[in-house]
mmCIF file of C-alpha atoms (C1' of nucleotides) in Angstrom:
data_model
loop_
_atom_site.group_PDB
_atom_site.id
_atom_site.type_symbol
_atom_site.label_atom_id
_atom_site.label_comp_id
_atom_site.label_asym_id
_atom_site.label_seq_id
_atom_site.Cartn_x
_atom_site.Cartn_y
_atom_site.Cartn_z
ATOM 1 C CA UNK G 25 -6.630 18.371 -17.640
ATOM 2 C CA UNK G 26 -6.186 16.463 -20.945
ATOM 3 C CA UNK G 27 -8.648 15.112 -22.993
ATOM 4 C CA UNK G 28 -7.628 11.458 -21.915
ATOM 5 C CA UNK G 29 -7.619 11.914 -18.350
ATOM 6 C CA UNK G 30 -10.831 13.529 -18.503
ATOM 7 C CA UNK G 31 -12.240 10.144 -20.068
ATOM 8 C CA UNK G 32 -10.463 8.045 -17.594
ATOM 9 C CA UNK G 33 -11.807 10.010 -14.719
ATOM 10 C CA UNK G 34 -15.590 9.923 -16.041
ATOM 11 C CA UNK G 35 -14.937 6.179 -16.764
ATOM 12 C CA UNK G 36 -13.734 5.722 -13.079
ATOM 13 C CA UNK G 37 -16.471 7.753 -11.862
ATOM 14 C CA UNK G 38 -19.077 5.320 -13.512
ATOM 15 C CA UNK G 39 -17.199 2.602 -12.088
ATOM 16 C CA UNK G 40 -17.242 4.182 -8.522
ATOM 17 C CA UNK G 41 -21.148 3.197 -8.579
ATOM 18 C CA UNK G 42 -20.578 -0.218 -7.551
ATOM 19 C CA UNK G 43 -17.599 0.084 -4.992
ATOM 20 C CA UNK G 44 -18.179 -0.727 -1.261
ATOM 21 C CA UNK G 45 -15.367 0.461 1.156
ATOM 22 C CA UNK G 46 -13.345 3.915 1.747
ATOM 23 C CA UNK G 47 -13.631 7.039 0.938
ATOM 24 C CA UNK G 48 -12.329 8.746 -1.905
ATOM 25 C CA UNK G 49 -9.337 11.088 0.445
ATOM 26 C CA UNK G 50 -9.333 13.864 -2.819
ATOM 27 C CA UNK G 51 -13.276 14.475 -3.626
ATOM 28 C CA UNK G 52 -14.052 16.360 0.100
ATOM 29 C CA UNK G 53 -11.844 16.211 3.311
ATOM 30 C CA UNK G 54 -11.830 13.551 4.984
ATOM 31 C CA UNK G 55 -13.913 12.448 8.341
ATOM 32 C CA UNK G 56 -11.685 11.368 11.064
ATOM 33 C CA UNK G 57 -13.414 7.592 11.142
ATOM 34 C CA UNK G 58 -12.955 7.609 7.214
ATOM 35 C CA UNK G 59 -9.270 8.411 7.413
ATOM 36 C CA UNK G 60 -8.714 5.635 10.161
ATOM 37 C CA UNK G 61 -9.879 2.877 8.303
ATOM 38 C CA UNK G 62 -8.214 3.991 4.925
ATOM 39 C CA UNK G 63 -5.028 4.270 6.815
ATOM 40 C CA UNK G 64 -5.306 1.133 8.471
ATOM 41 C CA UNK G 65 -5.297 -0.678 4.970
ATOM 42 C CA UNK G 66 -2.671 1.578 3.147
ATOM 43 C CA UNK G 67 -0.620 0.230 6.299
ATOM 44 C CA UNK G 68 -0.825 -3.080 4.931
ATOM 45 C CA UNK G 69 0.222 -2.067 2.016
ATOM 46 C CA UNK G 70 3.223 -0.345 3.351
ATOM 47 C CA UNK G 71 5.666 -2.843 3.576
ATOM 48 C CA UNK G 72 8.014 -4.424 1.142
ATOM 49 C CA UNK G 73 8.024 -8.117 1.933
ATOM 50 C CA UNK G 74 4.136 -7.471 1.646
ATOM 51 C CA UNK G 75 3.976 -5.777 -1.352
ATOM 52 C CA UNK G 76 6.160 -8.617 -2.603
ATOM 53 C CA UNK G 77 3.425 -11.398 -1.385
ATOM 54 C CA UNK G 78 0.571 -9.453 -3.361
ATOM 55 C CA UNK G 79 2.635 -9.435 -6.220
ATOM 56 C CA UNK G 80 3.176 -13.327 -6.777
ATOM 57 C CA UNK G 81 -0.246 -13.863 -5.238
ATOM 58 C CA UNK G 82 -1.611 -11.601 -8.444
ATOM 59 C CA UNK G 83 0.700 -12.838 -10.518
ATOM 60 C CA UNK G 84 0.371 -16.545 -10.001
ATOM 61 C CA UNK G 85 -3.571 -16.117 -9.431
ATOM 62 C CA UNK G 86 -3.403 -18.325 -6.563
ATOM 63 C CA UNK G 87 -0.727 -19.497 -4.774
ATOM 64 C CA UNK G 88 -0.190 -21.978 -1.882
ATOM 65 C CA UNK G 89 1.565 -20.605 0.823
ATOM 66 C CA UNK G 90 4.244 -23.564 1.330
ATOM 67 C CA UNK G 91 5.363 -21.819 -2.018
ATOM 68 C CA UNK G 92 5.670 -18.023 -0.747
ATOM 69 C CA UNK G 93 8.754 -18.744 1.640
ATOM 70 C CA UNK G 94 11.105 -19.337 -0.319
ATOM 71 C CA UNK G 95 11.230 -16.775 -3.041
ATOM 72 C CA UNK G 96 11.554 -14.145 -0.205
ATOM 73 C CA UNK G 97 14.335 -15.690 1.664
ATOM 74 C CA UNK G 98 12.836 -14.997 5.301
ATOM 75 C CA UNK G 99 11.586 -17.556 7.531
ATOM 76 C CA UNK G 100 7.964 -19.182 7.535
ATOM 77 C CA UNK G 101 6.797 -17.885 10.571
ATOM 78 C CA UNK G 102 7.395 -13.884 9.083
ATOM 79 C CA UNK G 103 5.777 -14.879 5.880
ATOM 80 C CA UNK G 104 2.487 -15.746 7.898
ATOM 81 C CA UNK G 105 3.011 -12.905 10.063
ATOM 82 C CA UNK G 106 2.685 -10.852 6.605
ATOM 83 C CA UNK G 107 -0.072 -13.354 4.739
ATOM 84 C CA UNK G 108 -2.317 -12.634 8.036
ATOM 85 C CA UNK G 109 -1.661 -8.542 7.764
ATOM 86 C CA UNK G 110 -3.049 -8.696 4.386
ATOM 87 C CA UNK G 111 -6.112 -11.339 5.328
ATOM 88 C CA UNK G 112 -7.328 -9.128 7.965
ATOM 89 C CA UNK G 113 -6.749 -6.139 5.996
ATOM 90 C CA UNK G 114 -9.155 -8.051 3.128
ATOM 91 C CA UNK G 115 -6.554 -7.777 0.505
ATOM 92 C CA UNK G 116 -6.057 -11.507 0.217
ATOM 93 C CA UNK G 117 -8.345 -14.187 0.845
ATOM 94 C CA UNK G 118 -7.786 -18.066 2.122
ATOM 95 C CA UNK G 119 -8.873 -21.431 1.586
ATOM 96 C CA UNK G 120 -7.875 -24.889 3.174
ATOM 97 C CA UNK G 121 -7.602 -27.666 0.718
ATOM 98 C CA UNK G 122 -6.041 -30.454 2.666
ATOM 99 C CA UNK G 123 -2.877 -29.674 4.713
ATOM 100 C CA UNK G 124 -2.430 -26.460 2.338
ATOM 101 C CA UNK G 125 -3.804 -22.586 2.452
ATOM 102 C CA UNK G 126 -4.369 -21.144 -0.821
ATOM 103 C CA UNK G 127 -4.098 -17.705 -1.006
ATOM 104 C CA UNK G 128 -5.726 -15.094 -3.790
ATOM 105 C CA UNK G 129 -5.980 -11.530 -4.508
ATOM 106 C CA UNK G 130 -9.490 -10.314 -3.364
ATOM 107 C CA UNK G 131 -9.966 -7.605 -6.419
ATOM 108 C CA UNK G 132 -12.754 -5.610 -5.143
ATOM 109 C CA UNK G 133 -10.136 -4.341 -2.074
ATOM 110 C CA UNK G 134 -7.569 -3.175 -4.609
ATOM 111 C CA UNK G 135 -10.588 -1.563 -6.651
ATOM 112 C CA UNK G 136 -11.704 0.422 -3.618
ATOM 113 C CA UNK G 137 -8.096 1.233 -2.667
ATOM 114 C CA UNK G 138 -7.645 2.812 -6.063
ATOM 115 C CA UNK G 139 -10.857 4.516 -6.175
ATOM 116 C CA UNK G 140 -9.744 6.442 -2.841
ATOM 117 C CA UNK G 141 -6.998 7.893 -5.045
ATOM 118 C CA UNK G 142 -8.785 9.046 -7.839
ATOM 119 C CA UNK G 143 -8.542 12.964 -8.603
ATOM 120 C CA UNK G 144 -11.557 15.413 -7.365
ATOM 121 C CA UNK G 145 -13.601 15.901 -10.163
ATOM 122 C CA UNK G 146 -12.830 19.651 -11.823
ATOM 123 C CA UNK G 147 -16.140 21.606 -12.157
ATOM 124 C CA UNK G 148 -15.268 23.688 -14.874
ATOM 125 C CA UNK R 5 -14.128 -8.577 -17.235
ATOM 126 C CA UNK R 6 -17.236 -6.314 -18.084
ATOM 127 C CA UNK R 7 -17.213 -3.873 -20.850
ATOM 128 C CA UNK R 8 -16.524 -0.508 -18.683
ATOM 129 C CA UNK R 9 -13.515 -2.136 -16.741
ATOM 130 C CA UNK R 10 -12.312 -3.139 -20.487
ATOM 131 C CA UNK R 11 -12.489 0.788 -21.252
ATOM 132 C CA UNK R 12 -11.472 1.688 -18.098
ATOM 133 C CA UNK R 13 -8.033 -0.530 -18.524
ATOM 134 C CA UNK R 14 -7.118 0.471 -21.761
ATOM 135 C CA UNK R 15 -7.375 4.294 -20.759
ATOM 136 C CA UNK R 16 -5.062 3.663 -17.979
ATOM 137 C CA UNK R 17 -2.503 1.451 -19.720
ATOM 138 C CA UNK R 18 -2.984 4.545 -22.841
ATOM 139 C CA UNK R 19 -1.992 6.970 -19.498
ATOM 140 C CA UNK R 20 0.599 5.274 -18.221
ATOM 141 C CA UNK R 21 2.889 5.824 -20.607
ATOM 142 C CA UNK R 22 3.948 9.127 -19.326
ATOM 143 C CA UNK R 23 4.043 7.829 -15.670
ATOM 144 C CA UNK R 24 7.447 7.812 -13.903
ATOM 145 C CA UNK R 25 7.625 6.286 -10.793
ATOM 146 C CA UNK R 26 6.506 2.940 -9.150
ATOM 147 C CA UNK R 27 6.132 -0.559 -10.929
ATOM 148 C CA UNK R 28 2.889 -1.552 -11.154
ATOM 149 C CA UNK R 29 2.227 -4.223 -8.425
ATOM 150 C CA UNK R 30 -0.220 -6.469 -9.502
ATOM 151 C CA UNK R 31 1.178 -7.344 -13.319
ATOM 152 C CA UNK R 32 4.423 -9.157 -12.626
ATOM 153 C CA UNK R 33 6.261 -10.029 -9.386
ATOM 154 C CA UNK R 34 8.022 -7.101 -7.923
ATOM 155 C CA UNK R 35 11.847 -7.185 -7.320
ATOM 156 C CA UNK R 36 13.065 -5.939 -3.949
ATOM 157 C CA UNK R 37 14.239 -2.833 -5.247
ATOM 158 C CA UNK R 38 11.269 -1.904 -6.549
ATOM 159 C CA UNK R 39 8.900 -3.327 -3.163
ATOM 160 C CA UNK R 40 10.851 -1.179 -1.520
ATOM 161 C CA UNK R 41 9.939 2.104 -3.331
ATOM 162 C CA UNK R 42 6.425 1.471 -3.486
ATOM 163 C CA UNK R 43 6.578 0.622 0.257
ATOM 164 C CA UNK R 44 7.591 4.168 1.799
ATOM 165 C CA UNK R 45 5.262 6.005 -0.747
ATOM 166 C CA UNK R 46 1.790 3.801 0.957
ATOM 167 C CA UNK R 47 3.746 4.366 4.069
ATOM 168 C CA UNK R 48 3.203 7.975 3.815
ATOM 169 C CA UNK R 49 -0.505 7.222 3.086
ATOM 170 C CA UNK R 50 -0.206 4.951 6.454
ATOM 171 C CA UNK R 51 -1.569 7.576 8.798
ATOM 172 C CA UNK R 52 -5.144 9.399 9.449
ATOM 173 C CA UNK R 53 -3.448 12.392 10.595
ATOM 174 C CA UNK R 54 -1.436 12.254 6.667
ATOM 175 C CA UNK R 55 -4.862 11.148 4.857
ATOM 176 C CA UNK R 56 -6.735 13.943 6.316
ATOM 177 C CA UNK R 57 -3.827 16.583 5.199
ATOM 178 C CA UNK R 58 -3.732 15.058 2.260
ATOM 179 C CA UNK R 59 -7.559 15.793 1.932
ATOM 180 C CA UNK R 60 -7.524 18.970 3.137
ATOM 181 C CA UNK R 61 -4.508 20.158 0.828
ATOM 182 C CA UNK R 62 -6.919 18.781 -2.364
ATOM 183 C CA UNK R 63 -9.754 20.345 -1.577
ATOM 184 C CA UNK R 64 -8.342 23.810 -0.832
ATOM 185 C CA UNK R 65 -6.054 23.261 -4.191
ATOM 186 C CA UNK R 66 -3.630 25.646 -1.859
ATOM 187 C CA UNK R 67 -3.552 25.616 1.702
ATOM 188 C CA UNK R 68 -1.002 27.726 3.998
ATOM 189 C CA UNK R 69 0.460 25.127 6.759
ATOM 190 C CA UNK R 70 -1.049 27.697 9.354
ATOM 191 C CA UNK R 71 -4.628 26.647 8.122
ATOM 192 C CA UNK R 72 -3.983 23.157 8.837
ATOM 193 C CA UNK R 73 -3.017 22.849 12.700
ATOM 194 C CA UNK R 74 -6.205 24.204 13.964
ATOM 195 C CA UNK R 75 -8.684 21.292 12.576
ATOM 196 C CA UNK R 76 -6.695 18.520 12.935
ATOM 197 C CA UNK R 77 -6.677 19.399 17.083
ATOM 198 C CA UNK R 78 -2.759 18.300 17.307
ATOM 199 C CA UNK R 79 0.387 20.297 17.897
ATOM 200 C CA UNK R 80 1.859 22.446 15.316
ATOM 201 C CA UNK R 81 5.378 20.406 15.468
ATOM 202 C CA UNK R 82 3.217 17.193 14.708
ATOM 203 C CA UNK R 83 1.335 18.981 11.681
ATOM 204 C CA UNK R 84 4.526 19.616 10.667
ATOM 205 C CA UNK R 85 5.976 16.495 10.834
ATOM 206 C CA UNK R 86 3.873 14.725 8.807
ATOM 207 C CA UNK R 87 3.603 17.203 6.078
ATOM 208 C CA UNK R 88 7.261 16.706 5.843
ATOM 209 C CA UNK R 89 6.640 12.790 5.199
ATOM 210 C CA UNK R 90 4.322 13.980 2.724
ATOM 211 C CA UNK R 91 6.645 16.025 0.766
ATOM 212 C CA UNK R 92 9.713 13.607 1.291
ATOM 213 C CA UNK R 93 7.181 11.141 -0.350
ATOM 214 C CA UNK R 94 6.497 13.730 -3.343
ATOM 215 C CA UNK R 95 3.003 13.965 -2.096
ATOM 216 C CA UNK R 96 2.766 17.315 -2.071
ATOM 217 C CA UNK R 97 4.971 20.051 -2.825
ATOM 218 C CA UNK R 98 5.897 23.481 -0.882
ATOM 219 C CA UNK R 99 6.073 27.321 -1.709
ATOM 220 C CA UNK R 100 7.344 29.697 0.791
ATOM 221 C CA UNK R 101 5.464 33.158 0.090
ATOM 222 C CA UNK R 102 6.471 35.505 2.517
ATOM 223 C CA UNK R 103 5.986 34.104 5.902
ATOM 224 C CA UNK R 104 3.920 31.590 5.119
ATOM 225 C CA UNK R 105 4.387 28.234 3.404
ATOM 226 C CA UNK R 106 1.738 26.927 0.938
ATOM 227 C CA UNK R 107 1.118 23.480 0.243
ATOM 228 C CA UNK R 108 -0.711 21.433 -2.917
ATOM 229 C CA UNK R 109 -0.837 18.207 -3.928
ATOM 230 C CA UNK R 110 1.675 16.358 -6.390
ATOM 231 C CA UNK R 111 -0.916 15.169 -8.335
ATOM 232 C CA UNK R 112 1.720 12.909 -10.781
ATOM 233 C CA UNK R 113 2.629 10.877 -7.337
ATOM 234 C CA UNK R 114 -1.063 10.192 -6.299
ATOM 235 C CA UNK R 115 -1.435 8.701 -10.009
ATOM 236 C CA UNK R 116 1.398 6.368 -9.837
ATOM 237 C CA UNK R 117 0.550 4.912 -7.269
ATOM 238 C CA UNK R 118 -2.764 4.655 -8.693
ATOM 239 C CA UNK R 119 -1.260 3.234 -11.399
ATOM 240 C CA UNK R 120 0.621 0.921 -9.337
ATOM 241 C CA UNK R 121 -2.639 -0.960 -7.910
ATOM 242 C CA UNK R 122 -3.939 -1.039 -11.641
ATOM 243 C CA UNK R 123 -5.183 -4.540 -12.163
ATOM 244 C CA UNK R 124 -3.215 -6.910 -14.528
ATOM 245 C CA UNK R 125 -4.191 -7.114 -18.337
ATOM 246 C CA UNK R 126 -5.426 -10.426 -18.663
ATOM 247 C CA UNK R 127 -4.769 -11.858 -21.969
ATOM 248 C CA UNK R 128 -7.734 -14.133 -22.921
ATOM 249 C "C1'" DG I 1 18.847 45.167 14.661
ATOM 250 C "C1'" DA I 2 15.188 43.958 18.043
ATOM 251 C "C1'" DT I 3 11.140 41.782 18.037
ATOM 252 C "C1'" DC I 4 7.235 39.103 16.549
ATOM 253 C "C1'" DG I 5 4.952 35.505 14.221
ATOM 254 C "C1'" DA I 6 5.102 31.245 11.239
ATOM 255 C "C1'" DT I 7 7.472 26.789 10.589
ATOM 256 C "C1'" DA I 8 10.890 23.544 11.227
ATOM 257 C "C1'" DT I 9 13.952 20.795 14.176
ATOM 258 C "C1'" DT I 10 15.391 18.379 18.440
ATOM 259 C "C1'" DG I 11 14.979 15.204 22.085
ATOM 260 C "C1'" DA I 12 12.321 12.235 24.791
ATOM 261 C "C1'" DC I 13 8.771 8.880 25.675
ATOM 262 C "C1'" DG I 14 5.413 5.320 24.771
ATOM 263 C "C1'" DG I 15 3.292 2.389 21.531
ATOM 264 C "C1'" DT I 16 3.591 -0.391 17.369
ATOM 265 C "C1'" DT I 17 5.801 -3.540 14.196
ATOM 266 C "C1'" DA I 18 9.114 -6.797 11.795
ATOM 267 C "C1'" DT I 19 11.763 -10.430 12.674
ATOM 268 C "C1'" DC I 20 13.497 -14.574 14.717
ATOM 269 C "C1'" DT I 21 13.389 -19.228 17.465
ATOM 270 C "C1'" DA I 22 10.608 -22.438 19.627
ATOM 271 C "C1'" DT I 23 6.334 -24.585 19.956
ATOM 272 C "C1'" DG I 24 1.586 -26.046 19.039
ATOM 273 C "C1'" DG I 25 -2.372 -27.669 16.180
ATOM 274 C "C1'" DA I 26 -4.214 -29.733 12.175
ATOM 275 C "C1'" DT I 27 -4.185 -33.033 8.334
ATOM 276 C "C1'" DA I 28 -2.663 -36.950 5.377
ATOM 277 C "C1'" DG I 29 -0.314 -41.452 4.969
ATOM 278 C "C1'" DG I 30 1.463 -45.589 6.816
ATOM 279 C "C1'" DC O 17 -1.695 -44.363 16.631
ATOM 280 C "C1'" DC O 18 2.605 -42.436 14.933
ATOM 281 C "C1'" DT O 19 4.920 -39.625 12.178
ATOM 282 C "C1'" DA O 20 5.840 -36.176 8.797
ATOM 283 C "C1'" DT O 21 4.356 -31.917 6.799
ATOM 284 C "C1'" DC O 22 2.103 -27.496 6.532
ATOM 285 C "C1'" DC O 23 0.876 -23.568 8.839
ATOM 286 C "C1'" DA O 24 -0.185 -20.602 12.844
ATOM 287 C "C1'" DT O 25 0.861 -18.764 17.424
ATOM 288 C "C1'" DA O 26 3.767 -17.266 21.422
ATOM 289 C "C1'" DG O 27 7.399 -14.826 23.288
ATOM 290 C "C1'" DA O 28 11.457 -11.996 22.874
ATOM 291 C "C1'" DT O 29 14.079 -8.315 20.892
ATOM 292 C "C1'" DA O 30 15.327 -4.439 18.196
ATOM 293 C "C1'" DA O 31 13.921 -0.924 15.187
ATOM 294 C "C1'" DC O 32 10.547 2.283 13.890
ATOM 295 C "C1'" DC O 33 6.906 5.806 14.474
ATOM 296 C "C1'" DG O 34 3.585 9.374 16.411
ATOM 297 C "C1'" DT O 35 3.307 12.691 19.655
ATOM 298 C "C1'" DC O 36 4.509 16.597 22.520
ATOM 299 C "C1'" DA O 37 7.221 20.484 24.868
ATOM 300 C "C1'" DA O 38 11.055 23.141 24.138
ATOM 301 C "C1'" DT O 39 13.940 25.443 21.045
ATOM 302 C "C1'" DA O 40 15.837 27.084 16.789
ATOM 303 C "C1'" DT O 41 15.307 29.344 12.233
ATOM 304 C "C1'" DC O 42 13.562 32.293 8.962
ATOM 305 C "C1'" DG O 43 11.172 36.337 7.151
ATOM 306 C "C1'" DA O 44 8.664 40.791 7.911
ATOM 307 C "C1'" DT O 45 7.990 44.942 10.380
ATOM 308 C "C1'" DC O 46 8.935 48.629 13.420
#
DNA sequence: GATCGATATTGACGGTTATCTATGGATAGG
DNA sequence: CCTATCCATAGATAACCGTCAATATCGATC
């Protein structure tokens, strides 16, 4: 392990303190409960026109959702087939303001995500 | 932003210059091509039964795929199965030594897609 | 080379999911 | 109210996926 990713992972570590969900899958196997509800929200990340919705929801901050359907050329009713997925999942949160939703990242989901990825700490 | 995450940011973005795969999602919008990439890699991670290999694999550093039916409590062919969508997904990678196959984890992939749910740099 | 043991592959079955069209419910403006 | 607009839900269909039993393959040993 080089020098820098020994920093990062110490950094992350300190970090870890204040996460909520998931456990990390590479620090000790993982309990069957554990592994069900990490799965359950890699599977919302495992889909392309999903992936797609994060990344203009991230990238635009918030977004209303009149303005997600067209950019992805599929129809309105399969975008909030997708924008639900990734509510219930917690990745994205919603808020009415008059007839339209706004949608935005919710940043502590994506945290925890990460943090379930991050390397075992090496003893030695 | 806090001071840590600041740290914590710039050690990644430092890192992720020698990363390969995967766009980062969250940092511009994602073309199709590249959605659909990241999409079958979180697809492997879309199963308990893969998670809990995937554990198992890290915490062992080296595990033979004969180690790994009994405490899962599923079939052999089904073990097998999914630690072929692990390797197809460069999750992990496989050694045949003698009669036995051993398995470890690909620890570059895991960081990409890390990587990939890094948060955006914000410029202010 | 016959056999045994470790893994992979095949084929089938049931459950899940992505997508569409059609429809319904809510909200603002006239 | 009536209508137009935004968004969600329902229902249908096709594709995909997880699982198992059965079978094939591959390597070691006798």
């Amino acid at each position: 392990m080089d020098r820098l990713t020994h920093i990062s992972t110490y950094v992350n570590v300190f970090l870890m303190e204040k996460m909520l969900c998931c456990t990390p899958l590479l620090t000790t196997p993982l309990q069957r409960s554990d592994a069900d509800e990490l799965a359950a929200r890699f599977r919302a990340l495992a889909d392309p026109v999903r992936l797609r919705l994060l990344s203009l929801i991230a990238d635009r901050g918030e977004v209303c959702a009149c303005d997600l359907v067209v950019p992805l050329g599929i129809s309105q009713p399969t975008v909030s087939h997708h924008l639900r997925t990734l509510f219930e999942a917690d990745l994205v949160a919603r808020e009415r303001r008059g007839r339209w939703i706004h949608y935005r990242l919710v940043d502590s989901t994506v945290d925890a995500l990460r943090q379930a990825l991050a390397p075992a700490i090496v003893s030695s």
